[in-house]
Amino acid sequence: MPSSSTGKKKAKDRVALGEPEATTRPQWPPLRPLVPTSDLSLESILEDQIFVIRNLFTAALCRSYVAFLNTLPLVTTPGRPKKGEALRVNDRFQIDDPTFAQQLWAYTGLKHLIAQSGENWGGEVCGLNPRIRIYRYTKGQYFDQHYDESNSLRLLTEPPTLARTTWTLLIYLTGSGTGCVGGETVFYPACGTASNSTSLSTEAAKPIIIELETGMALLHKHGNDCLLHEGRKVTEGEKWVIRSDLCVRR
């Protein structure tokens, strides 16, 4: 169970803490090879809270991206967060890249799966957050217990779209098959959500552990309905993650 001292700790974009943001758009590797969309599925782990999509990225594509991401100017997060914010120890890169966000949304099958799911995503889904974040966790690094916040933004469409984020998207590029040990994402339904500390249900009282799986995408609700969660310490190898968010119209 989480410690009683966790409180309502938030995860904020590090730009707000004075961490530099990249301004030059990376030359991302092509998003291929990919599994046919017809072979992908949205798997519910906890109803209306947590979903996974296995093999959203192929193993070959993950290897290509890890090799490329190693060339980016990663920045190690500060070791002392501001009051009320969760401690994270990792290396990261972030950039606002609407083109890459649109490619992730449209080319990987994610858009099709979300549109056909019939699930409640918090509104009319209009794409992914263009703020792309790359995380690398090496041995000993982790992300302490926290809640992900929702953010309002303006998508650069024609005409511009006023949007807000409702679900976190994490794409794991490494896992046990690549030598990464630890680093699991763990949710604590017994602690309720960011706005309601009442346990979701007796059936969901146990922590939900999402093991790292190369190429798997994890979607979990954030904002007021976010579950307390953490990224466990990596004990061997490296954990690489691409992070964005689902956006809905506001």
Short mmCIF file of C-alpha atoms in Angstrom, two decimals:
data_model
loop_
_atom_site.label_atom_id
_atom_site.label_comp_id
_atom_site.label_asym_id
_atom_site.label_seq_id
_atom_site.Cartn_x
_atom_site.Cartn_y
_atom_site.Cartn_z
CA MET A 1 0.00 0.00 0.00
CA PRO A 2 1.12 3.57 -0.56
CA SER A 3 2.62 5.46 2.31
CA SER A 4 0.38 7.75 4.33
CA SER A 5 2.65 10.69 3.57
CA THR A 6 1.96 10.65 -0.17
CA GLY A 7 -0.88 13.17 0.00
CA LYS A 8 -2.21 14.67 -3.22
CA LYS A 9 1.09 14.91 -5.04
CA LYS A 10 0.87 16.02 -8.65
CA ALA A 11 2.92 15.36 -11.74
CA LYS A 12 3.57 18.60 -13.63
CA ASP A 13 5.34 19.28 -16.91
CA ARG A 14 8.90 20.13 -16.00
CA VAL A 15 8.88 23.30 -18.13
CA ALA A 16 6.85 24.81 -15.31
CA LEU A 17 9.78 24.09 -13.01
CA GLY A 18 12.28 25.86 -15.24
CA GLU A 19 13.56 22.78 -17.05
CA PRO A 20 14.53 23.55 -20.68
CA GLU A 21 12.27 22.45 -23.53
CA ALA A 22 13.67 21.53 -26.94
CA THR A 23 12.83 23.90 -29.79
CA THR A 24 14.22 22.00 -32.78
CA ARG A 25 11.92 19.27 -34.05
CA PRO A 26 13.69 15.89 -34.05
CA GLN A 27 13.82 13.83 -37.22
CA TRP A 28 11.77 11.01 -35.75
CA PRO A 29 12.26 7.60 -37.37
CA PRO A 30 9.41 6.49 -39.64
CA LEU A 31 6.59 4.72 -37.81
CA ARG A 32 7.16 1.35 -39.47
CA PRO A 33 6.92 -1.57 -39.39
CA LEU A 34 3.57 -1.60 -37.57
CA VAL A 35 1.11 -4.33 -36.73
CA PRO A 36 -2.07 -4.10 -38.88
CA THR A 37 -4.79 -2.21 -37.04
CA SER A 38 -7.08 -5.22 -37.42
CA ASP A 39 -4.69 -7.21 -35.21
CA LEU A 40 -4.75 -4.65 -32.39
CA SER A 41 -7.24 -4.46 -29.54
CA LEU A 42 -8.05 -2.21 -26.61
CA GLU A 43 -7.85 -4.35 -23.46
CA SER A 44 -9.58 -3.18 -20.29
CA ILE A 45 -7.52 -3.65 -17.10
CA LEU A 46 -9.85 -1.64 -14.83
CA GLU A 47 -13.20 -0.48 -16.15
CA ASP A 48 -13.27 3.18 -17.18
CA GLN A 49 -9.76 3.69 -15.73
CA ILE A 50 -6.97 1.63 -17.32
CA PHE A 51 -6.54 0.15 -20.81
CA VAL A 52 -3.61 -1.38 -22.67
CA ILE A 53 -2.89 -1.93 -26.36
CA ARG A 54 -0.33 -4.66 -26.87
CA ASN A 55 2.09 -4.41 -29.83
CA LEU A 56 1.10 -0.86 -30.77
CA PHE A 57 4.80 -0.60 -31.67
CA THR A 58 6.57 -3.65 -33.07
CA ALA A 59 9.79 -4.86 -31.45
CA ALA A 60 11.74 -3.65 -34.51
CA LEU A 61 10.20 -0.19 -34.29
CA CYS A 62 10.98 -0.04 -30.57
CA ARG A 63 14.63 -0.87 -31.24
CA SER A 64 14.77 1.83 -33.91
CA TYR A 65 13.29 4.42 -31.56
CA VAL A 66 15.50 3.54 -28.58
CA ALA A 67 18.59 3.89 -30.79
CA PHE A 68 17.36 7.28 -32.02
CA LEU A 69 16.22 8.58 -28.64
CA ASN A 70 19.66 7.87 -27.22
CA THR A 71 20.95 10.66 -29.50
CA LEU A 72 18.61 13.30 -28.06
CA PRO A 73 19.79 15.83 -25.43
CA LEU A 74 18.13 14.25 -22.40
CA VAL A 75 17.98 16.24 -19.17
CA THR A 76 18.01 14.67 -15.70
CA THR A 77 15.08 15.86 -13.60
CA PRO A 78 15.81 17.88 -10.46
CA GLY A 79 16.20 15.73 -7.37
CA ARG A 80 14.18 18.07 -5.14
CA PRO A 81 10.64 18.78 -6.41
CA LYS A 82 8.51 21.72 -5.33
CA LYS A 83 6.14 21.32 -2.39
CA GLY A 84 3.18 19.11 -3.27
CA GLU A 85 4.87 17.55 -6.30
CA ALA A 86 6.01 13.96 -6.61
CA LEU A 87 9.67 13.00 -6.72
CA ARG A 88 10.78 11.59 -10.02
CA VAL A 89 14.30 10.60 -10.94
CA ASN A 90 14.73 10.08 -14.67
CA ASP A 91 16.18 11.54 -17.85
CA ARG A 92 13.78 13.25 -20.20
CA PHE A 93 13.29 15.20 -23.38
CA GLN A 94 10.21 17.14 -24.36
CA ILE A 95 9.04 19.18 -27.29
CA ASP A 96 5.82 20.53 -28.73
CA ASP A 97 5.52 18.67 -32.04
CA PRO A 98 1.99 18.66 -33.52
CA THR A 99 3.16 16.79 -36.63
CA PHE A 100 4.59 13.84 -34.69
CA ALA A 101 1.58 13.80 -32.35
CA GLN A 102 -0.72 13.55 -35.38
CA GLN A 103 1.41 10.74 -36.85
CA LEU A 104 1.25 8.79 -33.57
CA TRP A 105 -2.50 9.30 -33.50
CA ALA A 106 -3.32 8.44 -37.11
CA TYR A 107 -0.65 5.98 -38.28
CA THR A 108 -0.42 3.52 -35.38
CA GLY A 109 -4.08 2.49 -35.24
CA LEU A 110 -4.66 4.41 -32.01
CA LYS A 111 -7.22 6.73 -33.60
CA HIS A 112 -9.21 3.81 -35.00
CA LEU A 113 -9.21 1.88 -31.72
CA ILE A 114 -10.37 4.88 -29.70
CA ALA A 115 -13.08 5.79 -32.21
CA GLN A 116 -14.45 2.23 -32.35
CA SER A 117 -14.21 1.52 -28.61
CA GLY A 118 -17.49 2.99 -27.41
CA GLU A 119 -15.70 3.99 -24.20
CA ASN A 120 -16.13 7.32 -22.41
CA TRP A 121 -12.95 9.32 -22.96
CA GLY A 122 -14.27 12.47 -21.29
CA GLY A 123 -15.66 14.11 -24.42
CA GLU A 124 -15.17 14.19 -28.17
CA VAL A 125 -11.61 12.95 -28.73
CA CYS A 126 -9.74 15.19 -31.18
CA GLY A 127 -6.20 13.78 -31.12
CA LEU A 128 -3.08 13.70 -28.97
CA ASN A 129 -1.37 16.39 -26.94
CA PRO A 130 1.40 17.82 -29.15
CA ARG A 131 3.67 18.02 -26.10
CA ILE A 132 5.73 14.87 -26.61
CA ARG A 133 7.77 13.65 -23.65
CA ILE A 134 10.50 11.03 -23.75
CA TYR A 135 11.46 9.32 -20.48
CA ARG A 136 14.48 7.14 -19.79
CA TYR A 137 14.80 5.41 -16.44
CA THR A 138 18.13 3.75 -15.71
CA LYS A 139 19.09 1.56 -12.76
CA GLY A 140 17.91 3.16 -9.51
CA GLN A 141 15.56 5.68 -11.15
CA TYR A 142 11.81 5.84 -10.48
CA PHE A 143 8.69 8.02 -10.32
CA ASP A 144 7.14 8.31 -6.85
CA GLN A 145 3.40 8.03 -6.13
CA HIS A 146 1.41 10.82 -7.78
CA TYR A 147 -1.64 11.92 -9.75
CA ASP A 148 -1.47 13.16 -13.36
CA GLU A 149 -3.13 16.51 -13.92
CA SER A 150 -5.41 17.52 -16.78
CA ASN A 151 -4.31 20.49 -18.88
CA SER A 152 -6.11 22.89 -21.21
CA LEU A 153 -4.51 23.62 -24.56
CA ARG A 154 -5.09 24.98 -28.06
CA LEU A 155 -4.48 22.56 -30.91
CA LEU A 156 -3.05 24.17 -34.04
CA THR A 157 -5.72 22.91 -36.41
CA GLU A 158 -7.67 24.92 -39.00
CA PRO A 159 -9.51 26.50 -37.27
CA PRO A 160 -7.70 26.08 -33.93
CA THR A 161 -9.30 23.59 -31.51
CA LEU A 162 -9.72 24.37 -27.83
CA ALA A 163 -9.02 21.12 -25.99
CA ARG A 164 -8.17 19.56 -22.65
CA THR A 165 -6.34 16.36 -21.78
CA THR A 166 -8.27 13.49 -20.17
CA TRP A 167 -6.16 10.31 -20.41
CA THR A 168 -2.42 9.71 -20.13
CA LEU A 169 -0.80 7.75 -22.97
CA LEU A 170 2.43 5.85 -22.28
CA ILE A 171 4.15 3.75 -24.96
CA TYR A 172 6.75 1.39 -23.52
CA LEU A 173 9.74 0.84 -25.79
CA THR A 174 11.51 -1.65 -23.53
CA GLY A 175 10.56 -4.46 -21.20
CA SER A 176 11.77 -7.72 -19.72
CA GLY A 177 12.68 -8.96 -23.19
CA THR A 178 15.19 -6.11 -23.59
CA GLY A 179 16.75 -6.63 -20.17
CA CYS A 180 14.73 -4.09 -18.19
CA VAL A 181 13.91 -5.28 -14.67
CA GLY A 182 11.52 -3.32 -12.46
CA GLY A 183 9.93 -0.07 -13.62
CA GLU A 184 6.37 -1.38 -13.42
CA THR A 185 3.51 1.13 -13.37
CA VAL A 186 1.44 0.46 -10.24
CA PHE A 187 -2.04 1.84 -9.53
CA TYR A 188 -3.71 2.02 -6.11
CA PRO A 189 -7.53 1.91 -6.55
CA ALA A 190 -8.00 1.55 -2.79
CA CYS A 191 -6.91 5.19 -2.43
CA GLY A 192 -9.67 6.45 -4.72
CA THR A 193 -9.00 9.24 -7.19
CA ALA A 194 -7.39 12.68 -7.10
CA SER A 195 -10.74 14.26 -6.16
CA ASN A 196 -12.27 11.44 -4.09
CA SER A 197 -10.28 9.35 -1.61
CA THR A 198 -13.02 6.70 -1.35
CA SER A 199 -11.91 3.26 -2.59
CA LEU A 200 -13.40 2.42 -6.00
CA SER A 201 -14.61 -1.01 -4.88
CA THR A 202 -13.68 -3.94 -2.68
CA GLU A 203 -12.82 -5.94 -5.81
CA ALA A 204 -10.34 -3.28 -6.88
CA ALA A 205 -8.70 -2.85 -3.48
CA LYS A 206 -5.44 -4.54 -4.44
CA PRO A 207 -2.73 -2.62 -6.32
CA ILE A 208 -2.84 -3.10 -10.09
CA ILE A 209 0.63 -3.80 -11.46
CA ILE A 210 1.26 -3.11 -15.15
CA GLU A 211 4.38 -5.02 -16.18
CA LEU A 212 6.59 -3.44 -18.82
CA GLU A 213 5.98 -4.98 -22.22
CA THR A 214 7.94 -3.85 -25.26
CA GLY A 215 5.68 -1.97 -27.70
CA MET A 216 2.66 -1.84 -25.38
CA ALA A 217 0.62 1.33 -24.89
CA LEU A 218 -0.98 2.15 -21.55
CA LEU A 219 -3.93 4.52 -21.28
CA HIS A 220 -5.13 5.69 -17.89
CA LYS A 221 -7.57 8.37 -16.85
CA HIS A 222 -6.11 11.53 -15.35
CA GLY A 223 -7.22 14.83 -13.83
CA ASN A 224 -9.82 14.60 -11.05
CA ASP A 225 -10.47 10.94 -11.87
CA CYS A 226 -6.81 9.90 -11.83
CA LEU A 227 -5.80 6.98 -9.63
CA LEU A 228 -2.79 7.26 -7.36
CA HIS A 229 0.07 5.52 -9.20
CA GLU A 230 3.83 5.24 -9.41
CA GLY A 231 6.63 4.06 -11.66
CA ARG A 232 8.63 1.55 -9.64
CA LYS A 233 12.40 1.68 -9.44
CA VAL A 234 14.32 0.16 -12.34
CA THR A 235 16.77 -2.40 -10.97
CA GLU A 236 18.44 -3.49 -14.22
CA GLY A 237 18.58 -2.22 -17.78
CA GLU A 238 16.71 0.80 -19.11
CA LYS A 239 13.04 1.77 -19.28
CA TRP A 240 12.16 3.96 -22.28
CA VAL A 241 8.74 5.60 -22.63
CA ILE A 242 7.00 7.92 -25.11
CA ARG A 243 4.37 10.03 -23.32
CA SER A 244 1.45 12.05 -24.64
CA ASP A 245 -2.24 12.47 -23.69
CA LEU A 246 -5.66 12.03 -25.23
CA CYS A 247 -7.31 15.39 -25.95
CA VAL A 248 -11.04 16.18 -26.08
CA ARG A 249 -12.81 19.30 -27.24
CA ARG A 250 -13.78 21.85 -24.60
#
